[in-house]
């Protein structure tokens, strides 16, 4: 009997491997960072070979730590940084260019060029892919590689090259080139995949000049992809779960009923809400994305992101030096009873959902003589909750669902002051689970469900244990006042950097 499911968590700065047991407990974990390349301002690249080597080494290390053999592992689940583009040679299995990372802005001009050439492309792409037409997604990044690296377009058209996001690349390497596939959740971030028909879209591929022969086969998130080559772990292990990191976290948080949502408080915030088996297009700055394909059906999610969340706390630490460590922010924030009327809007890189203003810039407003460091720290922490509330309000408006509880994870969810203020603002419960490794957990659940390690989703839900629940405790009048002041503060920052 296998004891574990192996989750491969291929992140943006490090790769991890976690072995989970049947109770969803972490039995072994290994992690390794890899190199970030910044060849020009605004550009971000990774070495795809290093991603593979790092991932393989942490997988072996996690097994070694508990003396596991391949027979102890029921299945492998993969979760990954999304949208990042890798192109490789089908024959040699070697990448032909560095991976272009989701954060990379090199195709901003290309986006404008395509919008000028095809005035309807943004609207049509939204209704096909659920995404805003933005250089963040894979499509323009892949086009950039084919147009800018000599000889690659010809080779791609001749069928010699393969494209994949990081999941796809890892599947290809693990199976020694036998399988070229991705899952629906990752495919739905490429700007090339029709989330209604579950097929690569001919028109988008044509307009973005992507030869369809280089695209992977798109499959459900929980299904048999192939077996890892025996060379890697001493024998074959089935790969049966694949999902992008945010969708995997939604799955790990067991948000299986439409209307359930999770928010991850990391560098930025990512909120996803399960909307059931039909996509919706509220057109209010949120993305519509495939949550997962499982049990012969596909479920969708609304997604909204906040660019600067935990990063604002890092700013307090590294730039303004008001705290030595991020967790200290909680202690300082609770030294005062409020922010003394001051608001921090950390729009350092513009504002994401629901404002989408690249020209917004940060501000501290409402300063009076009595505002001190503690007030500013408190206001910075509160800004994470205000921004989350803005996204949630857009989600509730778009889906017509009033949330009853928000499940949370990510580094900053450990901050009790922040979680209480969050509950107060959204006027709903905030639930923090014991295990906040929800991304890896989601990937392991998707994999384990396919091989019967867990019998059903009900089986998995039992593993979700509450660490702490925060009940809303703010009167309606105060809440309305706070939200009004926040809106006013945001309005001061919009368009700031525009000439
Ligand atoms: P990521 O996966 O984006 O690297 P993590 O989920 O590891 O992020 O969370 C790290 C972020 O959370 C950092 O930006 C850090 O400043 C913030 N953070 C961590 N602990 C706390 C805390 N107790 N209070 C506030 N912010 C915190």
Coordinates of C-alpha atoms and ligand atoms in Angstrom, one line a residue:
X1 CA 0.0 0.0 0.0
X2 CA 1.3 3.4 -1.0
X3 CA 1.7 5.8 1.9
X4 CA 2.1 9.2 0.2
X5 CA 1.0 11.4 -2.7
X6 CA 3.9 13.5 -4.0
X7 CA 3.1 17.2 -4.8
X8 CA 5.6 19.0 -7.0
X9 CA 5.1 22.7 -6.4
X10 CA 7.0 24.6 -9.1
X11 CA 6.9 28.2 -7.9
X12 CA 8.3 31.4 -9.3
X13 CA 11.4 31.6 -7.1
X14 CA 11.7 28.1 -5.8
X15 CA 10.6 24.6 -6.4
X16 CA 9.3 22.4 -3.7
X17 CA 8.2 18.8 -3.1
X18 CA 5.9 17.8 -0.4
X19 CA 4.8 14.2 0.5
X20 CA 1.3 14.1 2.0
X21 CA -0.3 11.2 3.7
X22 CA -3.9 10.1 3.6
X23 CA -4.9 12.6 6.3
X24 CA -3.4 15.4 4.2
X25 CA -0.5 15.8 6.7
X26 CA 2.9 16.9 5.5
X27 CA 5.3 14.0 6.0
X28 CA 8.3 15.4 4.1
X29 CA 9.2 18.6 2.4
X30 CA 12.2 19.8 0.4
X31 CA 12.7 23.2 -1.3
X32 CA 15.3 24.8 -3.5
X33 CA 15.6 28.2 -5.0
X34 CA 16.6 28.8 -8.6
X35 CA 18.1 31.7 -10.6
X36 CA 16.1 34.7 -11.6
X37 CA 17.4 36.5 -14.8
X38 CA 16.6 40.2 -15.4
X39 CA 18.2 40.8 -18.8
X40 CA 16.6 44.2 -19.2
X41 CA 14.4 46.4 -17.0
X42 CA 11.0 44.8 -16.8
X43 CA 12.2 41.5 -18.2
X44 CA 12.2 38.3 -16.2
X45 CA 13.5 34.9 -17.3
X46 CA 14.2 31.4 -15.9
X47 CA 16.4 28.6 -17.1
X48 CA 14.0 25.8 -17.9
X49 CA 16.7 23.2 -17.4
X50 CA 17.4 24.5 -14.0
X51 CA 13.7 24.4 -13.2
X52 CA 13.7 20.7 -14.1
X53 CA 16.9 19.8 -12.3
X54 CA 15.8 21.7 -9.1
X55 CA 12.4 20.0 -9.2
X56 CA 13.9 16.6 -9.6
X57 CA 16.4 17.1 -6.9
X58 CA 13.8 18.3 -4.3
X59 CA 11.6 15.3 -5.2
X60 CA 14.4 12.9 -4.6
X61 CA 15.4 14.7 -1.4
X62 CA 11.8 14.6 0.0
X63 CA 11.7 10.8 -0.7
X64 CA 15.1 10.3 0.9
X65 CA 14.2 12.2 4.1
X66 CA 11.5 9.6 4.9
X67 CA 13.2 6.6 3.2
X68 CA 10.4 6.4 0.6
X69 CA 10.7 4.2 -2.5
X70 CA 8.6 4.7 -5.7
X71 CA 6.2 2.0 -4.4
X72 CA 5.4 4.2 -1.4
X73 CA 4.2 7.0 -3.7
X74 CA 0.6 6.5 -5.0
X75 CA 0.8 9.3 -7.6
X76 CA 2.4 12.6 -8.5
X77 CA 0.5 15.9 -8.6
X78 CA 2.0 19.0 -10.3
X79 CA 1.2 22.6 -9.5
X80 CA 3.1 25.5 -11.0
X81 CA 3.7 29.2 -11.6
X82 CA 1.2 30.0 -14.3
X83 CA 1.5 31.6 -17.8
X84 CA 5.3 31.2 -18.0
X85 CA 6.4 30.1 -21.5
X86 CA 8.9 27.4 -22.3
X87 CA 9.8 26.3 -25.9
X88 CA 11.9 23.2 -26.4
X89 CA 13.2 20.9 -29.1
X90 CA 11.0 17.7 -29.4
X91 CA 14.0 15.5 -30.4
X92 CA 16.6 16.5 -27.9
X93 CA 14.2 17.7 -25.1
X94 CA 16.4 20.8 -24.7
X95 CA 14.9 24.3 -24.3
X96 CA 15.7 26.6 -27.2
X97 CA 15.4 29.8 -25.2
X98 CA 15.0 30.9 -21.5
X99 CA 11.6 30.6 -20.0
X100 CA 9.8 33.9 -20.2
X101 CA 8.2 34.4 -16.8
X102 CA 4.6 35.6 -16.2
X103 CA 6.0 38.8 -14.6
X104 CA 7.9 39.8 -17.7
X105 CA 6.5 43.0 -19.5
X106 CA 8.5 42.7 -22.7
X107 CA 5.4 42.3 -24.9
X108 CA 3.6 45.4 -23.7
X109 CA 4.2 47.1 -27.1
X110 CA 3.2 43.9 -29.0
X111 CA -0.2 44.1 -27.2
X112 CA -0.8 47.6 -28.5
X113 CA 0.2 46.6 -32.0
X114 CA -2.2 43.6 -31.9
X115 CA -5.0 45.8 -30.6
X116 CA -4.4 48.3 -33.4
X117 CA -4.4 45.5 -36.0
X118 CA -7.5 43.7 -34.6
X119 CA -9.7 46.2 -32.8
X120 CA -12.1 43.4 -31.7
X121 CA -9.3 41.2 -30.3
X122 CA -9.7 42.2 -26.6
X123 CA -13.5 41.6 -26.6
X124 CA -13.3 38.4 -28.5
X125 CA -10.4 37.1 -26.4
X126 CA -12.4 37.8 -23.2
X127 CA -15.4 35.8 -24.3
X128 CA -13.3 32.9 -25.5
X129 CA -10.6 32.8 -22.9
X130 CA -12.0 34.7 -20.0
X131 CA -8.8 36.8 -19.8
X132 CA -8.1 40.5 -20.3
X133 CA -5.9 41.1 -23.4
X134 CA -2.7 41.6 -21.5
X135 CA 1.1 40.7 -21.9
X136 CA 0.8 38.9 -18.6
X137 CA -0.6 35.8 -20.3
X138 CA 1.4 33.3 -22.4
X139 CA 0.2 34.2 -25.9
X140 CA 2.2 37.3 -26.7
X141 CA 5.2 35.9 -24.9
X142 CA 5.2 32.8 -27.1
X143 CA 4.8 35.0 -30.2
X144 CA 7.8 37.0 -29.0
X145 CA 10.1 34.0 -28.9
X146 CA 9.1 32.8 -32.3
X147 CA 9.5 36.3 -33.8
X148 CA 12.7 37.3 -32.1
X149 CA 14.9 34.2 -31.8
X150 CA 16.4 33.4 -35.2
X151 CA 15.2 30.3 -36.9
X152 CA 12.6 29.3 -34.4
X153 CA 9.5 30.2 -36.4
X154 CA 10.6 28.0 -39.2
X155 CA 11.4 25.2 -36.9
X156 CA 8.1 25.6 -35.0
X157 CA 6.2 25.4 -38.3
X158 CA 8.1 22.3 -39.3
X159 CA 6.8 20.7 -36.1
X160 CA 10.2 20.4 -34.5
X161 CA 9.4 22.5 -31.4
X162 CA 7.0 22.1 -28.5
X163 CA 5.5 24.8 -26.3
X164 CA 4.4 24.4 -22.7
X165 CA 3.8 26.1 -19.4
X166 CA 5.9 24.8 -16.5
X167 CA 3.5 21.9 -15.8
X168 CA 3.8 20.7 -19.4
X169 CA 7.6 21.0 -19.3
X170 CA 7.8 18.9 -16.1
X171 CA 5.5 16.2 -17.5
X172 CA 7.6 16.1 -20.7
X173 CA 10.8 15.7 -18.7
X174 CA 9.4 13.2 -16.1
X175 CA 8.1 11.0 -18.9
X176 CA 11.3 11.4 -21.0
X177 CA 9.5 13.0 -23.8
X178 CA 6.7 10.5 -24.1
X179 CA 3.9 12.9 -23.1
X180 CA 3.3 16.5 -24.2
X181 CA 0.2 17.6 -22.3
X182 CA -1.2 20.3 -20.0
X183 CA -4.3 20.6 -17.9
X184 CA -7.3 22.8 -18.6
X185 CA -6.5 25.2 -15.7
X186 CA -3.1 26.0 -17.1
X187 CA -4.3 26.1 -20.7
X188 CA -6.9 28.7 -19.7
X189 CA -4.0 31.1 -18.9
X190 CA -2.4 31.1 -22.3
X191 CA -4.8 33.4 -24.2
X192 CA -5.0 30.6 -26.8
X193 CA -7.5 28.3 -25.2
X194 CA -11.3 28.5 -25.6
X195 CA -12.7 27.8 -22.1
X196 CA -16.2 27.1 -23.5
X197 CA -15.2 24.5 -26.0
X198 CA -12.0 23.2 -24.2
X199 CA -10.1 23.5 -27.5
X200 CA -7.2 25.6 -28.7
X201 CA -8.7 28.5 -30.6
X202 CA -7.9 28.7 -34.3
X203 CA -8.6 32.4 -34.7
X204 CA -6.5 33.4 -31.7
X205 CA -3.6 31.1 -32.8
X206 CA -3.8 32.6 -36.2
X207 CA -3.8 36.2 -35.0
X208 CA -1.0 35.6 -32.5
X209 CA 0.8 33.5 -35.2
X210 CA 1.2 30.4 -33.1
X211 CA 1.5 27.2 -35.1
X212 CA -1.0 24.8 -33.5
X213 CA 1.3 21.8 -33.9
X214 CA 3.5 23.1 -31.1
X215 CA 0.7 23.1 -28.5
X216 CA 0.3 20.4 -25.9
X217 CA -2.8 18.2 -25.5
X218 CA -5.1 19.8 -23.0
X219 CA -6.6 17.3 -20.4
X220 CA -8.6 17.3 -17.2
X221 CA -6.7 18.3 -14.0
X222 CA -7.3 14.9 -12.4
X223 CA -6.5 12.1 -14.9
X224 CA -3.7 9.8 -16.0
X225 CA -1.0 11.8 -17.8
X226 CA 1.7 9.1 -18.0
X227 CA 4.4 7.6 -15.8
X228 CA 7.6 9.1 -14.6
X229 CA 10.6 7.3 -16.2
X230 CA 11.9 4.6 -13.9
X231 CA 15.3 6.2 -14.0
X232 CA 14.2 9.1 -11.8
X233 CA 12.8 7.5 -8.7
X234 CA 13.9 3.8 -9.0
X235 CA 10.6 2.8 -10.6
X236 CA 7.6 4.4 -12.4
X237 CA 5.2 6.7 -10.6
X238 CA 1.9 7.7 -12.2
X239 CA 1.3 11.4 -12.9
X240 CA -2.4 12.0 -12.3
X241 CA -2.9 15.6 -11.1
X242 CA -2.0 18.9 -12.7
X243 CA -3.2 22.5 -11.9
X244 CA -2.0 26.1 -11.9
X245 CA -1.0 27.3 -8.5
X246 CA -4.0 29.5 -7.7
X247 CA -6.5 26.9 -8.9
X248 CA -4.7 24.2 -7.0
X249 CA -5.0 26.4 -3.8
X250 CA -8.7 26.7 -4.5
X251 CA -8.9 22.9 -4.7
X252 CA -6.7 22.5 -1.6
X253 CA -9.0 24.8 0.3
X254 CA -11.8 22.5 -0.7
X255 CA -13.9 25.3 -2.3
X256 CA -16.0 22.7 -4.2
X257 CA -19.4 24.5 -4.0
X258 CA -20.2 27.5 -6.2
X259 CA -19.8 30.7 -4.2
X260 CA -17.0 29.4 -2.0
X261 CA -13.8 31.5 -2.3
X262 CA -10.2 31.6 -1.1
X263 CA -7.8 34.5 -0.8
X264 CA -4.0 34.0 -0.8
X265 CA -2.1 36.7 1.0
X266 CA 1.4 36.5 -0.4
X267 CA 3.5 39.1 -2.2
X268 CA 0.2 40.0 -3.9
X269 CA -3.2 38.7 -3.2
X270 CA -5.1 36.2 -5.4
X271 CA -8.7 35.6 -4.8
X272 CA -10.7 32.9 -6.6
X273 CA -14.3 32.0 -6.3
X274 CA -15.8 28.8 -7.5
X275 CA -18.7 29.7 -9.9
X276 CA -19.7 26.1 -10.9
X277 CA -19.8 24.4 -14.3
X278 CA -20.7 27.4 -16.5
X279 CA -18.4 30.3 -17.2
X280 CA -19.7 33.8 -16.7
X281 CA -18.4 37.1 -18.1
X282 CA -19.3 39.9 -15.7
X283 CA -16.9 42.3 -17.6
X284 CA -16.0 44.2 -14.4
X285 CA -12.2 43.7 -14.3
X286 CA -12.2 40.1 -13.1
X287 CA -10.9 37.2 -15.0
X288 CA -12.9 34.0 -15.7
X289 CA -10.8 30.9 -15.6
X290 CA -11.0 27.2 -15.5
X291 CA -10.7 26.0 -11.9
X292 CA -10.2 22.3 -12.8
X293 CA -11.5 19.4 -14.9
X294 CA -12.5 16.5 -12.7
X295 CA -14.9 13.6 -12.9
X296 CA -15.9 14.3 -16.5
X297 CA -16.8 17.9 -15.9
X298 CA -15.1 21.3 -15.8
X299 CA -15.6 23.9 -13.1
X300 CA -14.9 27.6 -13.5
X301 CA -13.8 30.4 -11.2
X302 CA -13.7 34.2 -11.1
X303 CA -10.3 35.5 -10.3
X304 CA -9.1 38.9 -9.1
X305 CA -5.6 39.9 -8.1
X306 CA -4.0 42.6 -6.0
X307 CA -0.5 43.4 -7.1
X308 CA 0.9 44.7 -3.9
X309 CA -0.2 43.0 -0.6
X310 CA 2.6 41.4 1.5
X311 CA 5.0 43.4 -0.6
X312 CA 3.7 46.5 1.2
X313 CA 4.8 45.0 4.4
X314 CA 8.2 44.3 2.9
X315 CA 8.3 47.9 1.9
X316 CA 7.7 48.9 5.5
X317 CA 10.6 46.6 6.4
X318 CA 13.1 47.3 3.7
X319 CA 12.5 50.8 2.5
X320 CA 10.9 52.8 5.3
X321 CA 12.4 50.6 7.9
X322 CA 9.5 50.8 10.3
X323 CA 9.6 47.1 11.2
X324 CA 12.5 44.6 11.4
X325 CA 10.4 41.7 10.3
X326 CA 7.0 41.4 8.6
X327 CA 5.3 39.6 11.5
X328 CA 6.2 42.6 13.8
X329 CA 3.7 44.7 11.9
X330 CA 0.9 43.0 14.0
X331 CA 2.5 44.1 17.3
X332 CA 2.9 47.7 16.2
X333 CA -0.6 47.9 14.6
X334 CA -2.2 46.8 17.9
X335 CA -0.4 49.5 19.9
X336 CA -2.9 52.0 18.6
X337 CA -6.7 51.9 18.5
X338 CA -7.1 53.1 14.9
X339 CA -5.0 54.7 12.1
X340 CA -5.8 58.2 13.3
X341 CA -7.5 59.0 10.0
X342 CA -4.6 58.0 7.8
X343 CA -4.8 55.6 4.8
X344 CA -2.0 54.0 2.8
X345 CA -2.7 53.0 -0.8
X346 CA 0.2 50.8 -1.9
X347 CA -0.3 51.3 -5.6
X348 CA 3.4 51.0 -6.3
X349 CA 3.0 49.4 -9.7
X350 CA -0.5 50.7 -10.5
X351 CA -3.7 49.0 -9.4
X352 CA -5.2 45.7 -10.5
X353 CA -8.7 44.4 -10.1
X354 CA -11.2 46.1 -10.1
X355 CA -9.4 49.4 -11.1
X356 CA -6.9 48.3 -13.7
X357 CA -5.0 51.6 -13.6
X358 CA -1.3 51.2 -14.6
X359 CA -0.8 54.9 -13.9
X360 CA -1.9 54.8 -10.2
X361 CA 0.9 55.3 -7.7
X362 CA 1.1 54.9 -4.0
X363 CA 0.0 57.5 -1.4
X364 CA -0.4 58.1 2.3
X365 CA -3.4 60.4 2.8
X366 CA -5.1 61.9 5.8
X367 CA -1.9 62.9 7.5
X368 CA -2.3 65.2 10.5
X369 CA 0.3 66.2 13.2
X370 CA -0.7 63.3 15.4
X371 CA -0.1 60.5 13.0
X372 CA 2.8 58.3 14.1
X373 CA 4.7 55.2 12.9
X374 CA 2.2 52.8 14.5
X375 CA -0.7 54.5 12.6
X376 CA 1.1 54.1 9.3
X377 CA 2.0 50.5 10.0
X378 CA -1.6 49.8 10.9
X379 CA -2.9 51.6 7.8
X380 CA -0.5 49.6 5.6
X381 CA -1.8 46.3 7.0
X382 CA -5.4 47.6 6.6
X383 CA -4.6 48.3 2.9
X384 CA -4.3 44.5 2.3
X385 CA -7.9 44.1 3.6
X386 CA -9.3 47.1 1.8
X387 CA -7.9 45.9 -1.5
X388 CA -9.2 42.4 -0.9
X389 CA -12.6 43.8 -0.1
X390 CA -12.6 45.7 -3.4
X391 CA -12.0 42.5 -5.3
X392 CA -14.5 40.6 -3.3
X393 CA -17.2 43.2 -3.9
X394 CA -16.6 42.9 -7.7
X395 CA -16.9 39.2 -7.3
X396 CA -20.1 39.3 -5.4
X397 CA -21.5 41.8 -8.0
X398 CA -20.3 39.6 -10.9
X399 CA -21.6 36.3 -9.5
X400 CA -24.6 37.5 -7.6
X401 CA -23.4 35.4 -4.7
X402 CA -23.0 36.9 -1.2
X403 CA -20.1 35.2 0.5
X404 CA -20.6 33.7 3.9
X405 CA -17.0 32.8 4.6
X406 CA -13.6 33.5 3.1
X407 CA -10.9 30.9 3.3
X408 CA -7.4 32.3 3.6
X409 CA -3.8 31.2 3.1
X410 CA -0.4 32.6 2.1
X411 CA 2.3 34.1 4.4
X412 CA 0.4 37.2 5.7
X413 CA -2.7 35.2 6.7
X414 CA -0.8 34.4 9.9
X415 CA -1.4 38.1 11.0
X416 CA -4.4 37.9 13.4
X417 CA -4.9 41.7 13.4
X418 CA -5.2 41.7 9.6
X419 CA -7.5 38.7 9.5
X420 CA -9.9 40.3 12.1
X421 CA -9.9 43.5 10.2
X422 CA -10.6 41.6 7.0
X423 CA -13.6 39.9 8.6
X424 CA -14.9 43.2 9.8
X425 CA -14.6 44.8 6.3
X426 CA -16.2 42.1 4.3
X427 CA -18.8 41.4 7.0
X428 CA -18.2 37.7 6.7
X429 CA -16.3 35.0 8.5
X430 CA -12.6 34.6 7.7
X431 CA -11.4 31.0 8.1
X432 CA -7.8 30.1 8.4
X433 CA -6.9 26.4 8.0
X434 CA -4.3 24.5 10.0
X435 CA -2.4 23.6 6.9
X436 CA -1.7 26.7 4.8
X437 CA 0.2 24.7 2.2
X438 CA -3.0 24.7 0.2
X439 CA -1.4 24.8 -3.3
X440 CA 0.7 21.6 -2.9
X441 CA -2.3 20.0 -1.1
X442 CA -4.6 20.8 -4.0
X443 CA -2.2 19.2 -6.5
X444 CA -1.9 16.1 -4.3
X445 CA -5.7 15.8 -3.9
X446 CA -6.2 16.0 -7.7
X447 CA -3.6 13.3 -8.2
X448 CA -4.7 11.1 -5.3
X449 CA -8.4 11.2 -6.3
X450 CA -7.6 9.8 -9.7
X451 CA -5.8 6.7 -8.2
X452 CA -8.2 6.1 -5.4
X453 CA -5.8 7.2 -2.6
X454 CA -8.8 9.3 -1.6
X455 CA -12.2 7.9 -2.7
X456 CA -14.0 11.2 -3.3
X457 CA -14.0 14.9 -2.6
X458 CA -16.0 14.2 0.6
X459 CA -13.0 12.2 1.8
X460 CA -10.7 15.1 1.1
X461 CA -13.0 17.7 2.8
X462 CA -12.5 15.8 6.0
X463 CA -8.8 16.8 5.9
X464 CA -9.5 20.5 6.0
X465 CA -9.1 21.5 9.6
X466 CA -9.8 25.0 11.0
X467 CA -7.0 26.8 12.8
X468 CA -8.9 29.9 13.6
X469 CA -12.1 31.6 12.6
X470 CA -12.5 35.4 12.7
X471 CA -16.1 36.7 13.1
X472 CA -17.0 40.1 11.8
X473 CA -17.3 42.6 14.6
X474 CA -17.7 46.1 13.1
X475 CA -20.9 48.1 13.1
X476 CA -22.5 49.0 9.7
X477 CA -21.9 52.7 10.2
X478 CA -18.2 52.4 10.9
X479 CA -17.8 50.0 8.0
X480 CA -19.5 52.4 5.6
X481 CA -17.3 55.2 6.8
X482 CA -14.1 53.2 6.4
X483 CA -15.0 52.0 2.9
X484 CA -16.0 55.5 1.9
X485 CA -12.6 56.9 3.2
X486 CA -10.7 54.2 1.4
X487 CA -12.5 54.9 -1.9
X488 CA -11.6 58.6 -1.5
X489 CA -8.0 57.6 -0.8
X490 CA -7.8 55.4 -3.9
X491 CA -9.3 58.2 -6.0
X492 CA -6.3 60.4 -5.2
X493 CA -3.9 57.9 -6.6
X494 CA -5.6 57.1 -9.9
X495 CA -3.8 58.3 -13.1
X496 CA -1.0 59.8 -11.0
X497 CA 1.9 58.8 -13.3
X498 CA 0.2 59.9 -16.5
X499 CA 1.8 62.9 -18.2
Ligands
LIG1 P1 4.9 34.5 -1.9 O1 4.5 33.1 -2.1 O2 4.2 35.5 -2.7 O3 6.4 34.6 -1.9 P2 4.3 34.1 0.9 O4 3.0 33.4 0.9 O5 5.5 33.3 1.3 O6 4.5 34.9 -0.4 O7 4.1 35.3 1.9 C1 5.1 36.2 2.1 C2 4.6 37.7 2.2 O8 3.8 37.8 3.4 C3 5.7 38.7 2.3 O9 5.4 39.8 1.5 C4 5.6 39.1 3.8 O10 5.9 40.5 3.9 C5 4.2 38.9 4.2 N1 4.1 38.4 5.6 C6 4.5 37.3 6.1 N2 4.2 37.1 7.4 C7 3.5 38.2 7.7 C8 2.8 38.7 8.9 N3 2.8 38.0 10.0 N4 2.1 39.9 8.8 C9 2.1 40.6 7.7 N5 2.7 40.2 6.5 C10 3.4 39.1 6.5

